[in-house]
Short mmCIF file of C-alpha atoms in Angstrom, two decimals:
data_model
loop_
_atom_site.label_atom_id
_atom_site.label_comp_id
_atom_site.label_asym_id
_atom_site.label_seq_id
_atom_site.Cartn_x
_atom_site.Cartn_y
_atom_site.Cartn_z
CA MET N 4 -2.79 35.96 -21.95
CA THR N 5 -1.97 32.26 -22.10
CA ILE N 6 -3.10 30.08 -19.23
CA PRO N 7 -0.49 27.40 -18.51
CA SER N 8 -1.81 23.90 -19.02
CA ILE N 9 -1.58 21.18 -16.39
CA PRO N 10 0.60 18.21 -17.45
CA SER N 11 -1.50 15.16 -18.28
CA ASN N 12 -0.05 13.02 -15.50
CA PHE N 13 -0.93 15.65 -12.87
CA THR N 14 -4.38 15.94 -14.46
CA ALA N 15 -4.78 12.21 -13.84
CA ILE N 16 -3.85 12.71 -10.17
CA LEU N 17 -6.39 15.54 -9.90
CA ALA N 18 -9.05 13.38 -11.58
CA SER N 19 -8.40 10.52 -9.15
CA PHE N 20 -8.55 12.92 -6.20
CA THR N 21 -11.84 14.39 -7.45
CA VAL N 22 -13.57 11.10 -8.27
CA TYR N 23 -12.69 9.47 -4.95
CA GLY N 24 -13.77 12.64 -3.15
CA LEU N 25 -17.15 12.62 -4.89
CA ILE N 26 -17.66 8.91 -4.16
CA HIS N 27 -16.82 9.42 -0.49
CA ARG N 28 -18.96 12.55 -0.13
CA HIS N 29 -21.96 10.95 -1.83
CA ALA N 30 -21.75 7.81 0.30
CA ALA N 31 -21.16 9.66 3.59
CA GLY N 32 -24.03 12.13 3.14
CA PRO N 33 -24.33 15.72 4.37
CA ASN N 34 -24.23 15.15 8.17
CA PRO N 35 -22.58 11.78 8.83
CA SER N 36 -21.90 10.33 12.26
CA VAL N 37 -18.32 9.51 13.19
CA ALA N 38 -19.02 5.77 12.88
CA TRP N 39 -20.65 6.06 9.46
CA TYR N 40 -17.98 8.41 8.12
CA GLY N 41 -15.26 5.98 9.24
CA ALA N 42 -17.11 3.06 7.64
CA VAL N 43 -17.37 4.95 4.33
CA THR N 44 -13.65 5.73 4.48
CA LYS N 45 -12.84 2.03 4.90
CA ALA N 46 -15.27 1.05 2.13
CA THR N 47 -13.58 3.54 -0.20
CA SER N 48 -10.17 2.14 0.71
CA THR N 49 -11.44 -1.38 -0.04
CA LEU N 50 -12.70 -0.24 -3.44
CA HIS N 51 -9.42 1.49 -4.27
CA SER N 52 -7.11 -1.28 -3.04
CA THR N 53 -9.07 -3.90 -4.99
CA LEU N 54 -8.99 -1.77 -8.14
CA THR N 55 -5.26 -0.98 -7.93
CA THR N 56 -4.40 -4.62 -7.23
CA ILE N 57 -6.29 -5.77 -10.34
CA LEU N 58 -4.74 -3.00 -12.48
CA ALA N 59 -1.24 -3.74 -11.15
CA ILE N 60 -1.56 -7.46 -11.94
CA CYS N 61 -2.77 -6.62 -15.47
CA PHE N 62 0.11 -4.20 -15.99
CA LEU N 63 2.78 -6.60 -14.71
CA HIS N 64 1.36 -9.45 -16.81
CA ARG N 65 1.35 -7.23 -19.92
CA CYS N 66 4.99 -6.29 -19.32
CA ARG N 67 6.03 -9.92 -19.01
CA ILE N 68 4.26 -10.77 -22.27
CA GLN N 69 5.94 -7.85 -24.06
CA TRP N 70 9.38 -8.81 -22.76
CA SER N 71 8.82 -12.41 -23.83
CA GLU N 72 7.81 -11.29 -27.32
CA MET N 73 10.97 -9.16 -27.53
CA GLY N 74 13.05 -12.20 -26.65
CA SER N 75 14.22 -11.00 -23.24
CA GLY N 76 12.80 -14.05 -21.51
CA GLY N 77 11.00 -12.06 -18.86
CA MET N 78 13.24 -10.59 -16.18
CA ALA N 79 16.36 -12.33 -17.46
CA ASP N 80 18.63 -10.03 -19.43
CA PRO N 81 20.50 -11.74 -22.29
CA MET N 82 22.42 -8.52 -23.02
CA ALA N 83 24.07 -8.21 -19.59
CA LYS N 84 27.61 -6.94 -20.04
CA PRO N 85 30.69 -8.65 -18.62
CA GLY N 86 31.30 -7.58 -15.07
CA THR N 87 27.63 -6.79 -14.38
CA THR N 88 26.54 -10.25 -13.25
CA ALA N 89 26.66 -11.52 -9.69
CA ALA N 90 30.01 -13.18 -10.35
CA GLY N 91 31.52 -9.89 -11.42
CA ILE N 92 30.39 -7.63 -8.59
CA HIS N 93 33.26 -8.44 -6.24
CA SER N 94 35.06 -5.27 -7.35
CA GLY N 95 32.36 -3.21 -5.64
CA ALA N 96 30.77 -1.90 -8.84
CA TYR N 97 26.99 -1.88 -9.13
CA PRO N 98 25.26 -3.84 -11.92
CA ASP N 99 24.68 -2.10 -15.23
CA ASP N 100 20.92 -1.59 -15.44
CA SER N 101 20.92 -0.01 -18.90
CA THR N 102 19.31 -3.13 -20.38
CA ASN N 103 17.36 -4.34 -17.34
CA PRO N 104 13.67 -4.22 -18.37
CA ALA N 105 12.54 -3.95 -14.75
CA LEU N 106 14.11 -0.48 -14.60
CA GLN N 107 14.08 0.67 -18.22
CA THR N 108 10.45 -0.11 -19.08
CA ARG N 109 8.26 2.98 -19.47
CA SER N 110 4.49 2.82 -19.64
CA SER N 111 1.62 5.30 -19.68
CA PHE N 112 -0.53 2.52 -18.17
CA GLY N 113 1.87 2.14 -15.25
CA ASN N 114 2.03 5.92 -14.83
CA ALA N 115 -1.78 6.06 -14.71
CA ILE N 116 -1.88 3.45 -11.94
CA THR N 117 0.52 5.49 -9.80
CA ALA N 118 -1.53 8.63 -10.53
CA LEU N 119 -4.65 6.79 -9.33
CA GLU N 120 -2.80 5.81 -6.15
CA CYS N 121 -1.50 9.32 -5.54
CA GLY N 122 -4.91 10.95 -5.99
CA TYR N 123 -6.52 8.44 -3.65
CA LEU N 124 -3.89 8.97 -0.94
CA LEU N 125 -4.35 12.73 -1.08
CA GLN N 126 -8.14 12.41 -0.88
CA ASP N 127 -7.99 9.81 1.90
CA THR N 128 -5.69 12.09 3.90
CA ILE N 129 -8.44 14.71 3.84
CA SER N 130 -11.00 12.06 4.81
CA LEU N 131 -8.88 10.98 7.78
CA LEU N 132 -8.58 14.60 8.94
CA ARG N 133 -12.33 15.13 8.45
CA GLU N 134 -13.07 12.03 10.52
CA ALA N 135 -10.69 13.29 13.22
CA HIS N 136 -12.48 16.65 13.15
CA LEU N 137 -15.81 14.89 13.73
CA ARG N 138 -14.29 13.05 16.70
CA HIS N 139 -12.91 16.33 18.07
CA ARG N 140 -16.30 17.99 17.77
CA LEU N 141 -17.93 15.04 19.54
CA VAL N 142 -15.56 15.27 22.50
CA HIS N 143 -15.15 19.08 22.56
CA PRO N 144 -18.36 20.48 21.04
CA SER N 145 -17.76 24.03 22.28
CA SER N 146 -14.04 24.42 21.56
CA ARG N 147 -12.56 25.69 18.32
CA ALA N 148 -10.69 23.02 16.36
CA THR N 149 -7.17 23.65 15.11
CA LEU N 150 -5.10 21.45 12.83
CA ARG N 151 -2.99 20.38 15.79
CA SER N 152 -6.01 19.43 17.89
CA ILE N 153 -7.58 17.57 14.94
CA VAL N 154 -4.42 15.54 14.29
CA ARG N 155 -4.51 14.41 17.94
CA PHE N 156 -7.76 12.55 17.15
CA ALA N 157 -6.46 11.06 13.89
CA ASP N 158 -4.59 7.85 13.14
CA ARG N 159 -1.18 9.52 12.94
CA THR N 160 0.60 6.40 11.69
CA LEU N 161 -1.80 6.18 8.75
CA LEU N 162 -1.52 9.93 8.13
CA PHE N 163 2.28 9.67 7.99
CA HIS N 164 1.97 6.69 5.63
CA HIS N 165 -0.34 8.58 3.27
CA VAL N 166 1.59 11.85 3.26
CA SER N 167 5.00 10.22 2.76
CA ILE N 168 3.91 7.93 -0.08
CA ALA N 169 1.82 10.64 -1.78
CA THR N 170 4.82 12.96 -1.63
CA ALA N 171 7.05 10.29 -3.17
CA LEU N 172 4.51 9.71 -5.96
CA LEU N 173 4.26 13.46 -6.64
CA VAL N 174 8.05 13.53 -7.01
CA LEU N 175 7.81 10.52 -9.35
CA HIS N 176 5.29 12.35 -11.53
CA HIS N 177 7.53 15.40 -11.58
CA TYR N 178 10.23 13.13 -13.07
CA ILE N 179 7.67 11.63 -15.46
CA HIS N 180 6.80 15.13 -16.67
CA GLN N 181 10.50 15.79 -17.26
CA ASP N 182 10.89 12.44 -19.07
CA ARG N 183 13.42 11.32 -16.46
CA ASP N 184 11.45 8.51 -14.82
CA ARG N 185 12.75 4.97 -14.33
CA GLY N 186 11.52 1.82 -12.67
CA ILE N 187 7.75 2.09 -13.14
CA TYR N 188 7.57 -1.72 -13.26
CA ILE N 189 9.10 -2.05 -9.78
CA ILE N 190 7.01 0.82 -8.40
CA VAL N 191 3.80 -0.85 -9.56
CA GLN N 192 5.02 -4.11 -8.03
CA PHE N 193 5.16 -2.34 -4.67
CA LEU N 194 1.54 -1.23 -5.12
CA LEU N 195 0.58 -4.91 -4.77
CA MET N 196 0.91 -4.25 -1.04
CA ASN N 197 -2.62 -2.85 -1.34
CA SER N 198 -3.88 -6.42 -1.80
CA SER N 199 -3.98 -7.00 1.98
CA THR N 200 -6.19 -3.95 2.65
CA PRO N 201 -9.58 -5.54 1.77
CA ILE N 202 -8.91 -8.32 4.28
CA LEU N 203 -7.87 -5.74 6.89
CA ASN N 204 -11.16 -3.89 6.39
CA LEU N 205 -13.19 -7.12 6.43
CA ARG N 206 -11.54 -7.94 9.76
CA TRP N 207 -12.47 -4.50 11.10
CA TRP N 208 -16.08 -4.88 9.86
CA LEU N 209 -16.52 -8.27 11.51
CA ARG N 210 -15.06 -7.15 14.83
CA THR N 211 -17.00 -3.86 14.85
CA TYR N 212 -20.43 -4.98 13.70
CA HIS N 213 -20.50 -8.76 14.23
CA PRO N 214 -18.33 -9.54 17.27
CA GLN N 215 -20.73 -12.37 18.20
CA TYR N 216 -19.32 -14.48 15.34
CA LYS N 217 -16.17 -15.39 17.24
CA MET N 218 -14.83 -18.01 14.83
CA LEU N 219 -15.37 -15.75 11.81
CA CYS N 220 -13.51 -12.96 13.57
CA LEU N 221 -10.71 -15.36 14.46
CA GLY N 222 -10.59 -16.62 10.88
CA SER N 223 -10.28 -13.05 9.61
CA ASP N 224 -7.40 -12.49 12.05
CA VAL N 225 -5.47 -15.52 10.79
CA THR N 226 -6.23 -14.70 7.15
CA PHE N 227 -5.02 -11.13 7.60
CA VAL N 228 -1.81 -12.31 9.29
CA ALA N 229 -1.07 -14.51 6.26
CA ALA N 230 -2.13 -11.85 3.73
CA PHE N 231 -0.06 -9.16 5.44
CA TYR N 232 3.03 -11.37 5.39
CA MET N 233 2.65 -12.22 1.71
CA ALA N 234 1.73 -8.70 0.54
CA ARG N 235 4.11 -6.61 2.65
CA ILE N 236 7.07 -8.81 3.64
CA TRP N 237 7.45 -11.68 1.16
CA LEU N 238 6.62 -9.28 -1.70
CA VAL N 239 9.73 -7.18 -0.97
CA GLY N 240 11.99 -10.20 -1.39
CA TRP N 241 10.14 -11.27 -4.54
CA ILE N 242 10.70 -7.85 -6.10
CA MET N 243 14.41 -7.91 -5.26
CA ARG N 244 14.82 -11.43 -6.65
CA GLY N 245 13.06 -10.36 -9.85
CA TYR N 246 15.38 -7.38 -10.25
CA GLY N 247 18.47 -9.45 -9.46
CA SER N 248 17.62 -12.23 -11.92
CA ALA N 249 18.68 -9.92 -14.76
CA HIS N 250 22.19 -9.92 -13.28
CA GLY N 251 22.53 -13.55 -12.28
CA TYR N 252 21.53 -13.26 -8.61
CA ASP N 253 19.64 -16.16 -7.07
CA SER N 254 18.59 -14.61 -3.73
CA ALA N 255 17.08 -11.38 -2.47
CA TRP N 256 19.71 -11.15 0.29
CA LYS N 257 22.58 -11.09 -2.23
CA VAL N 258 20.75 -8.43 -4.23
CA TYR N 259 20.27 -6.32 -1.11
CA LEU N 260 23.90 -6.57 0.01
CA THR N 261 25.73 -6.11 -3.29
CA ALA N 262 23.47 -4.93 -6.13
CA MET N 263 21.34 -2.15 -4.66
CA ARG N 264 22.49 1.46 -4.48
CA LEU N 265 22.70 2.91 -0.97
CA PRO N 266 19.48 5.04 -1.12
CA CYS N 267 17.51 2.04 -2.41
CA ARG N 268 19.09 -0.20 0.19
CA LEU N 269 18.20 2.16 3.03
CA GLY N 270 14.64 2.71 1.80
CA THR N 271 13.94 -0.96 1.12
CA GLY N 272 15.50 -2.04 4.39
CA ALA N 273 13.47 0.50 6.38
CA LEU N 274 10.27 -0.58 4.62
CA TRP N 275 10.94 -4.27 5.23
CA MET N 276 11.83 -3.75 8.90
CA ALA N 277 8.78 -1.54 9.54
CA ASN N 278 6.46 -4.06 7.92
CA THR N 279 8.09 -6.96 9.77
CA ALA N 280 7.76 -5.16 13.11
CA TRP N 281 4.11 -4.35 12.35
CA TRP N 282 3.49 -7.99 11.38
CA ALA N 283 5.17 -9.24 14.58
CA LEU N 284 2.89 -7.02 16.68
CA LEU N 285 -0.10 -8.30 14.71
CA VAL N 286 0.89 -11.94 15.28
CA ALA N 287 1.42 -11.27 19.00
CA SER N 288 -2.03 -9.69 19.35
CA VAL N 289 -3.72 -12.57 17.52
CA VAL N 290 -1.89 -15.22 19.56
CA LYS N 291 -2.81 -13.38 22.77
CA ARG N 292 -6.47 -13.28 21.71
CA LEU N 293 -6.69 -16.97 20.70
CA PRO N 294 -7.43 -18.53 24.15
CA ARG N 295 -10.06 -15.89 24.94
CA GLU N 296 -11.75 -16.30 21.55
CA PHE N 297 -11.84 -20.10 21.78
CA ALA N 298 -13.22 -19.95 25.33
CA SER N 299 -15.88 -17.46 24.29
CA ALA N 300 -16.87 -19.57 21.27
CA ARG N 301 -17.06 -22.71 23.47
CA ASN N 302 -19.29 -20.95 26.00
CA ALA N 303 -21.60 -19.68 23.23
CA THR N 304 -21.89 -23.22 21.84
CA GLU N 305 -22.74 -24.68 25.26
CA LEU N 306 -25.38 -22.02 25.88
CA SER N 307 -27.00 -22.68 22.51
CA LYS N 308 -27.34 -26.40 23.37
CA ARG N 309 -29.24 -25.71 26.59
#
């Protein structure tokens, strides 16, 4: 009897899931409190987001060097066919991406980064549910927990984020296994969104454990607003401009309107609008908090002088 082997890319996902699970379990301990378990979850997310950001930058830099050595001049495509540049799209045809390195590049390194991300998201989903279960038990110690009751105590927005992206990455690795994958360069570019997570968690740590440092908390708010904009809004336009440069486009808006296929246009548009709405709410909350924080900091300074 032959036992079917697990494809190497799914083995990498399983390894990522296992390693992050062991790290989290070891740090949390056997009987963690809700507060400590949540802190360990955020520390693990900081570790992962920092690691993936560094790996993504290394991968993208390596790709640019390789393209330069091959004479492609980075994202620019010297082999673009007539009718595939921005000037030739007026007929309604999409650009020919058969020679666009942003879509045609394949890389085991890039695949490994997405496997690391997928495994982490699956493990962190379990951690979020476990934390919600601890909260449920704290509030209802005598009642039996069900999945529905546990989810009520969880961050459902974050759960949806994790499950949807992990599902998309599992589908990607299914295509990788079938040798039908495309666009790993662009997918890894999107993983740079993780770069704002360490600042998000630093902001949470300051406000949770050191709320007396008003100006530090305020500084973390402003820094996170800027980091979120760069990593989750500006980044989308940068990726589109990079893709479009191979076809003669000079703006992300032109790429979005005329070069992107409908599924990509819908997905990218939804992502950009969701991130922009989230950022607008973040800015509004920080602006609303500013007068109170300044007044509190002024009062603390006056009291210290007495």
